[in-house]
């Protein structure tokens, strides 16, 4: 069995994001997105033991006055560098697994925020749209 290269997987996820910008209920695009891996920046204040623990992911939460806090994730190092050029550490995490463990409350997820296909989902959208069983 041949596995796609990282570049191929990234472009598949970007295509899914582009479809979802137009139609957030496209099942094929949601399945592709939920089955993809994303880069989650490791917050600067995360200690080395926590950053290295494969069972824990420290979420980088961006907060602005009057806005819902959000967690940025990215489809590639290039997309991450466009928005957060000083990030030195990140974790590669299956998006569906991240969504299935998404905290309750007001916390949004933004995927490739600086790109034309960027997508932001509120907390409920993350849990209902991306925490999908894969079949």
PDB file of N, CA, C and O in Angstrom, residues 76-126:
ATOM      1  N   UNK A  76       0.055  22.915   7.452  1.00  0.00           N
ATOM      2  CA  UNK A  76       1.465  22.769   7.070  1.00  0.00           C
ATOM      3  C   UNK A  76       2.327  23.760   7.847  1.00  0.00           C
ATOM      4  O   UNK A  76       1.814  24.729   8.410  1.00  0.00           O
ATOM      5  N   UNK A  77       3.630  23.509   7.837  1.00  0.00           N
ATOM      6  CA  UNK A  77       4.566  24.436   8.472  1.00  0.00           C
ATOM      7  C   UNK A  77       4.514  25.805   7.791  1.00  0.00           C
ATOM      8  O   UNK A  77       4.627  26.836   8.448  1.00  0.00           O
ATOM      9  N   UNK A  78       4.338  25.809   6.463  1.00  0.00           N
ATOM     10  CA  UNK A  78       4.269  27.062   5.730  1.00  0.00           C
ATOM     11  C   UNK A  78       3.075  27.894   6.206  1.00  0.00           C
ATOM     12  O   UNK A  78       3.219  29.092   6.475  1.00  0.00           O
ATOM     13  N   UNK A  79       1.915  27.287   6.328  1.00  0.00           N
ATOM     14  CA  UNK A  79       0.724  28.015   6.792  1.00  0.00           C
ATOM     15  C   UNK A  79       0.926  28.519   8.223  1.00  0.00           C
ATOM     16  O   UNK A  79       0.512  29.617   8.569  1.00  0.00           O
ATOM     17  N   UNK A  80       1.572  27.718   9.053  1.00  0.00           N
ATOM     18  CA  UNK A  80       1.819  28.133  10.428  1.00  0.00           C
ATOM     19  C   UNK A  80       2.772  29.330  10.460  1.00  0.00           C
ATOM     20  O   UNK A  80       2.553  30.295  11.194  1.00  0.00           O
ATOM     21  N   UNK A  81       3.813  29.289   9.660  1.00  0.00           N
ATOM     22  CA  UNK A  81       4.801  30.369   9.637  1.00  0.00           C
ATOM     23  C   UNK A  81       4.210  31.679   9.119  1.00  0.00           C
ATOM     24  O   UNK A  81       4.654  32.759   9.511  1.00  0.00           O
ATOM     25  N   UNK A  82       3.196  31.592   8.257  1.00  0.00           N
ATOM     26  CA  UNK A  82       2.555  32.809   7.754  1.00  0.00           C
ATOM     27  C   UNK A  82       1.892  33.602   8.883  1.00  0.00           C
ATOM     28  O   UNK A  82       1.919  34.813   8.886  1.00  0.00           O
ATOM     29  N   UNK A  83       1.283  32.901   9.819  1.00  0.00           N
ATOM     30  CA  UNK A  83       0.563  33.570  10.898  1.00  0.00           C
ATOM     31  C   UNK A  83       1.385  33.673  12.180  1.00  0.00           C
ATOM     32  O   UNK A  83       1.323  34.680  12.882  1.00  0.00           O
ATOM     33  N   UNK A  84       2.149  32.634  12.484  1.00  0.00           N
ATOM     34  CA  UNK A  84       2.919  32.582  13.729  1.00  0.00           C
ATOM     35  C   UNK A  84       4.383  32.262  13.418  1.00  0.00           C
ATOM     36  O   UNK A  84       4.859  31.157  13.668  1.00  0.00           O
ATOM     37  N   UNK A  85       5.127  33.238  12.890  1.00  0.00           N
ATOM     38  CA  UNK A  85       6.495  32.947  12.434  1.00  0.00           C
ATOM     39  C   UNK A  85       7.470  32.577  13.542  1.00  0.00           C
ATOM     40  O   UNK A  85       8.529  32.023  13.259  1.00  0.00           O
ATOM     41  N   UNK A  86       7.142  32.857  14.794  1.00  0.00           N
ATOM     42  CA  UNK A  86       8.097  32.597  15.862  1.00  0.00           C
ATOM     43  C   UNK A  86       7.837  31.304  16.619  1.00  0.00           C
ATOM     44  O   UNK A  86       8.504  31.031  17.610  1.00  0.00           O
ATOM     45  N   UNK A  87       6.896  30.520  16.151  1.00  0.00           N
ATOM     46  CA  UNK A  87       6.612  29.240  16.815  1.00  0.00           C
ATOM     47  C   UNK A  87       7.787  28.297  16.567  1.00  0.00           C
ATOM     48  O   UNK A  87       8.194  28.082  15.429  1.00  0.00           O
ATOM     49  N   UNK A  88       8.308  27.746  17.648  1.00  0.00           N
ATOM     50  CA  UNK A  88       9.465  26.856  17.507  1.00  0.00           C
ATOM     51  C   UNK A  88       9.112  25.386  17.711  1.00  0.00           C
ATOM     52  O   UNK A  88       9.879  24.509  17.331  1.00  0.00           O
ATOM     53  N   UNK A  89       7.958  25.119  18.330  1.00  0.00           N
ATOM     54  CA  UNK A  89       7.560  23.728  18.575  1.00  0.00           C
ATOM     55  C   UNK A  89       6.091  23.536  18.209  1.00  0.00           C
ATOM     56  O   UNK A  89       5.278  24.444  18.382  1.00  0.00           O
ATOM     57  N   UNK A  90       5.788  22.344  17.703  1.00  0.00           N
ATOM     58  CA  UNK A  90       4.403  22.010  17.415  1.00  0.00           C
ATOM     59  C   UNK A  90       4.222  20.504  17.530  1.00  0.00           C
ATOM     60  O   UNK A  90       5.189  19.753  17.548  1.00  0.00           O
ATOM     61  N   UNK A  91       2.958  20.094  17.611  1.00  0.00           N
ATOM     62  CA  UNK A  91       2.600  18.669  17.643  1.00  0.00           C
ATOM     63  C   UNK A  91       1.755  18.376  16.416  1.00  0.00           C
ATOM     64  O   UNK A  91       0.925  19.185  16.016  1.00  0.00           O
ATOM     65  N   UNK A  92       1.938  17.218  15.819  1.00  0.00           N
ATOM     66  CA  UNK A  92       1.109  16.744  14.723  1.00  0.00           C
ATOM     67  C   UNK A  92       0.015  15.885  15.344  1.00  0.00           C
ATOM     68  O   UNK A  92       0.311  14.875  15.985  1.00  0.00           O
ATOM     69  N   UNK A  93      -1.243  16.316  15.187  1.00  0.00           N
ATOM     70  CA  UNK A  93      -2.361  15.692  15.895  1.00  0.00           C
ATOM     71  C   UNK A  93      -3.480  15.377  14.908  1.00  0.00           C
ATOM     72  O   UNK A  93      -3.821  16.224  14.072  1.00  0.00           O
ATOM     73  N   UNK A  94      -4.081  14.195  14.991  1.00  0.00           N
ATOM     74  CA  UNK A  94      -5.254  13.909  14.161  1.00  0.00           C
ATOM     75  C   UNK A  94      -6.397  14.861  14.548  1.00  0.00           C
ATOM     76  O   UNK A  94      -6.756  14.955  15.721  1.00  0.00           O
ATOM     77  N   UNK A  95      -6.930  15.565  13.567  1.00  0.00           N
ATOM     78  CA  UNK A  95      -7.944  16.572  13.853  1.00  0.00           C
ATOM     79  C   UNK A  95      -9.202  15.954  14.465  1.00  0.00           C
ATOM     80  O   UNK A  95      -9.787  16.511  15.389  1.00  0.00           O
ATOM     81  N   UNK A  96      -9.610  14.792  13.993  1.00  0.00           N
ATOM     82  CA  UNK A  96     -10.790  14.137  14.554  1.00  0.00           C
ATOM     83  C   UNK A  96     -10.601  13.782  16.018  1.00  0.00           C
ATOM     84  O   UNK A  96     -11.522  13.919  16.825  1.00  0.00           O
ATOM     85  N   UNK A  97      -9.395  13.352  16.394  1.00  0.00           N
ATOM     86  CA  UNK A  97      -9.116  13.025  17.803  1.00  0.00           C
ATOM     87  C   UNK A  97      -9.115  14.290  18.653  1.00  0.00           C
ATOM     88  O   UNK A  97      -9.642  14.294  19.770  1.00  0.00           O
ATOM     89  N   UNK A  98      -8.553  15.360  18.128  1.00  0.00           N
ATOM     90  CA  UNK A  98      -8.560  16.634  18.845  1.00  0.00           C
ATOM     91  C   UNK A  98     -10.001  17.107  19.049  1.00  0.00           C
ATOM     92  O   UNK A  98     -10.390  17.509  20.141  1.00  0.00           O
ATOM     93  N   UNK A  99     -10.811  16.996  18.007  1.00  0.00           N
ATOM     94  CA  UNK A  99     -12.207  17.433  18.085  1.00  0.00           C
ATOM     95  C   UNK A  99     -13.016  16.596  19.066  1.00  0.00           C
ATOM     96  O   UNK A  99     -13.866  17.119  19.783  1.00  0.00           O
ATOM     97  N   UNK A 100     -12.733  15.307  19.123  1.00  0.00           N
ATOM     98  CA  UNK A 100     -13.508  14.440  20.026  1.00  0.00           C
ATOM     99  C   UNK A 100     -13.217  14.737  21.490  1.00  0.00           C
ATOM    100  O   UNK A 100     -14.017  14.409  22.361  1.00  0.00           O
ATOM    101  N   UNK A 101     -12.093  15.380  21.762  1.00  0.00           N
ATOM    102  CA  UNK A 101     -11.721  15.746  23.131  1.00  0.00           C
ATOM    103  C   UNK A 101     -11.855  17.248  23.377  1.00  0.00           C
ATOM    104  O   UNK A 101     -11.342  17.760  24.367  1.00  0.00           O
ATOM    105  N   UNK A 102     -12.531  17.945  22.457  1.00  0.00           N
ATOM    106  CA  UNK A 102     -12.611  19.407  22.533  1.00  0.00           C
ATOM    107  C   UNK A 102     -13.314  19.836  23.817  1.00  0.00           C
ATOM    108  O   UNK A 102     -14.360  19.283  24.167  1.00  0.00           O
ATOM    109  N   UNK A 103     -12.753  20.824  24.516  1.00  0.00           N
ATOM    110  CA  UNK A 103     -13.366  21.270  25.770  1.00  0.00           C
ATOM    111  C   UNK A 103     -14.739  21.908  25.540  1.00  0.00           C
ATOM    112  O   UNK A 103     -14.988  22.484  24.482  1.00  0.00           O
ATOM    113  N   UNK A 104     -15.592  21.776  26.538  1.00  0.00           N
ATOM    114  CA  UNK A 104     -16.886  22.459  26.458  1.00  0.00           C
ATOM    115  C   UNK A 104     -16.675  23.928  26.777  1.00  0.00           C
ATOM    116  O   UNK A 104     -15.648  24.318  27.318  1.00  0.00           O
ATOM    117  N   UNK A 105     -17.635  24.731  26.444  1.00  0.00           N
ATOM    118  CA  UNK A 105     -17.514  26.164  26.701  1.00  0.00           C
ATOM    119  C   UNK A 105     -17.172  26.919  25.438  1.00  0.00           C
ATOM    120  O   UNK A 105     -17.180  26.369  24.336  1.00  0.00           O
ATOM    121  N   UNK A 106     -16.871  28.186  25.589  1.00  0.00           N
ATOM    122  CA  UNK A 106     -16.580  29.057  24.454  1.00  0.00           C
ATOM    123  C   UNK A 106     -15.119  28.978  24.054  1.00  0.00           C
ATOM    124  O   UNK A 106     -14.277  29.700  24.585  1.00  0.00           O
ATOM    125  N   UNK A 107     -14.818  28.107  23.118  1.00  0.00           N
ATOM    126  CA  UNK A 107     -13.460  27.990  22.589  1.00  0.00           C
ATOM    127  C   UNK A 107     -13.578  27.571  21.134  1.00  0.00           C
ATOM    128  O   UNK A 107     -14.067  26.484  20.836  1.00  0.00           O
ATOM    129  N   UNK A 108     -13.166  28.450  20.237  1.00  0.00           N
ATOM    130  CA  UNK A 108     -13.252  28.172  18.805  1.00  0.00           C
ATOM    131  C   UNK A 108     -11.953  27.565  18.292  1.00  0.00           C
ATOM    132  O   UNK A 108     -10.905  27.684  18.926  1.00  0.00           O
ATOM    133  N   UNK A 109     -12.048  26.936  17.130  1.00  0.00           N
ATOM    134  CA  UNK A 109     -10.899  26.353  16.441  1.00  0.00           C
ATOM    135  C   UNK A 109     -10.782  27.045  15.095  1.00  0.00           C
ATOM    136  O   UNK A 109     -11.776  27.177  14.376  1.00  0.00           O
ATOM    137  N   UNK A 110      -9.581  27.502  14.765  1.00  0.00           N
ATOM    138  CA  UNK A 110      -9.363  28.079  13.452  1.00  0.00           C
ATOM    139  C   UNK A 110      -8.265  27.288  12.745  1.00  0.00           C
ATOM    140  O   UNK A 110      -7.219  27.007  13.320  1.00  0.00           O
ATOM    141  N   UNK A 111      -8.558  26.895  11.520  1.00  0.00           N
ATOM    142  CA  UNK A 111      -7.637  26.082  10.712  1.00  0.00           C
ATOM    143  C   UNK A 111      -7.105  26.967   9.596  1.00  0.00           C
ATOM    144  O   UNK A 111      -7.886  27.519   8.817  1.00  0.00           O
ATOM    145  N   UNK A 112      -5.786  27.129   9.536  1.00  0.00           N
ATOM    146  CA  UNK A 112      -5.139  27.945   8.505  1.00  0.00           C
ATOM    147  C   UNK A 112      -5.756  29.335   8.417  1.00  0.00           C
ATOM    148  O   UNK A 112      -6.141  29.816   7.346  1.00  0.00           O
ATOM    149  N   UNK A 113      -5.807  30.032   9.532  1.00  0.00           N
ATOM    150  CA  UNK A 113      -6.508  31.319   9.628  1.00  0.00           C
ATOM    151  C   UNK A 113      -6.038  32.359   8.618  1.00  0.00           C
ATOM    152  O   UNK A 113      -6.832  33.181   8.170  1.00  0.00           O
ATOM    153  N   UNK A 114      -4.770  32.355   8.247  1.00  0.00           N
ATOM    154  CA  UNK A 114      -4.256  33.409   7.364  1.00  0.00           C
ATOM    155  C   UNK A 114      -4.429  33.092   5.881  1.00  0.00           C
ATOM    156  O   UNK A 114      -4.071  33.904   5.037  1.00  0.00           O
ATOM    157  N   UNK A 115      -5.003  31.938   5.553  1.00  0.00           N
ATOM    158  CA  UNK A 115      -5.102  31.554   4.145  1.00  0.00           C
ATOM    159  C   UNK A 115      -6.506  31.805   3.592  1.00  0.00           C
ATOM    160  O   UNK A 115      -7.460  31.956   4.351  1.00  0.00           O
ATOM    161  N   UNK A 116      -6.648  31.811   2.283  1.00  0.00           N
ATOM    162  CA  UNK A 116      -7.967  32.021   1.675  1.00  0.00           C
ATOM    163  C   UNK A 116      -8.965  30.913   2.013  1.00  0.00           C
ATOM    164  O   UNK A 116     -10.164  31.133   1.987  1.00  0.00           O
ATOM    165  N   UNK A 117      -8.467  29.730   2.328  1.00  0.00           N
ATOM    166  CA  UNK A 117      -9.359  28.621   2.674  1.00  0.00           C
ATOM    167  C   UNK A 117      -9.494  28.424   4.185  1.00  0.00           C
ATOM    168  O   UNK A 117     -10.008  27.403   4.626  1.00  0.00           O
ATOM    169  N   UNK A 118      -9.060  29.399   4.957  1.00  0.00           N
ATOM    170  CA  UNK A 118      -9.145  29.281   6.413  1.00  0.00           C
ATOM    171  C   UNK A 118     -10.571  29.042   6.882  1.00  0.00           C
ATOM    172  O   UNK A 118     -11.532  29.509   6.272  1.00  0.00           O
ATOM    173  N   UNK A 119     -10.708  28.295   7.948  1.00  0.00           N
ATOM    174  CA  UNK A 119     -12.015  27.943   8.480  1.00  0.00           C
ATOM    175  C   UNK A 119     -11.985  28.070   9.991  1.00  0.00           C
ATOM    176  O   UNK A 119     -11.053  27.579  10.634  1.00  0.00           O
ATOM    177  N   UNK A 120     -12.993  28.732  10.550  1.00  0.00           N
ATOM    178  CA  UNK A 120     -13.120  28.848  11.997  1.00  0.00           C
ATOM    179  C   UNK A 120     -14.451  28.245  12.413  1.00  0.00           C
ATOM    180  O   UNK A 120     -15.481  28.543  11.810  1.00  0.00           O
ATOM    181  N   UNK A 121     -14.400  27.388  13.422  1.00  0.00           N
ATOM    182  CA  UNK A 121     -15.597  26.745  13.950  1.00  0.00           C
ATOM    183  C   UNK A 121     -15.730  27.060  15.421  1.00  0.00           C
ATOM    184  O   UNK A 121     -14.736  27.060  16.151  1.00  0.00           O
ATOM    185  N   UNK A 122     -16.967  27.284  15.871  1.00  0.00           N
ATOM    186  CA  UNK A 122     -17.186  27.462  17.305  1.00  0.00           C
ATOM    187  C   UNK A 122     -17.079  26.105  17.988  1.00  0.00           C
ATOM    188  O   UNK A 122     -16.953  25.065  17.328  1.00  0.00           O
ATOM    189  N   UNK A 123     -17.143  26.102  19.292  1.00  0.00           N
ATOM    190  CA  UNK A 123     -16.948  24.885  20.077  1.00  0.00           C
ATOM    191  C   UNK A 123     -17.916  23.775  19.668  1.00  0.00           C
ATOM    192  O   UNK A 123     -17.519  22.624  19.490  1.00  0.00           O
ATOM    193  N   UNK A 124     -19.183  24.118  19.504  1.00  0.00           N
ATOM    194  CA  UNK A 124     -20.170  23.109  19.110  1.00  0.00           C
ATOM    195  C   UNK A 124     -19.872  22.562  17.718  1.00  0.00           C
ATOM    196  O   UNK A 124     -19.964  21.371  17.474  1.00  0.00           O
ATOM    197  N   UNK A 125     -19.486  23.438  16.801  1.00  0.00           N
ATOM    198  CA  UNK A 125     -19.143  23.008  15.454  1.00  0.00           C
ATOM    199  C   UNK A 125     -17.962  22.062  15.433  1.00  0.00           C
ATOM    200  O   UNK A 125     -17.939  21.098  14.674  1.00  0.00           O
ATOM    201  N   UNK A 126     -16.971  22.322  16.269  1.00  0.00           N
ATOM    202  CA  UNK A 126     -15.805  21.432  16.342  1.00  0.00           C
ATOM    203  C   UNK A 126     -16.252  20.042  16.760  1.00  0.00           C
ATOM    204  O   UNK A 126     -15.921  19.044  16.111  1.00  0.00           O
TER     205      UNK A 126
END
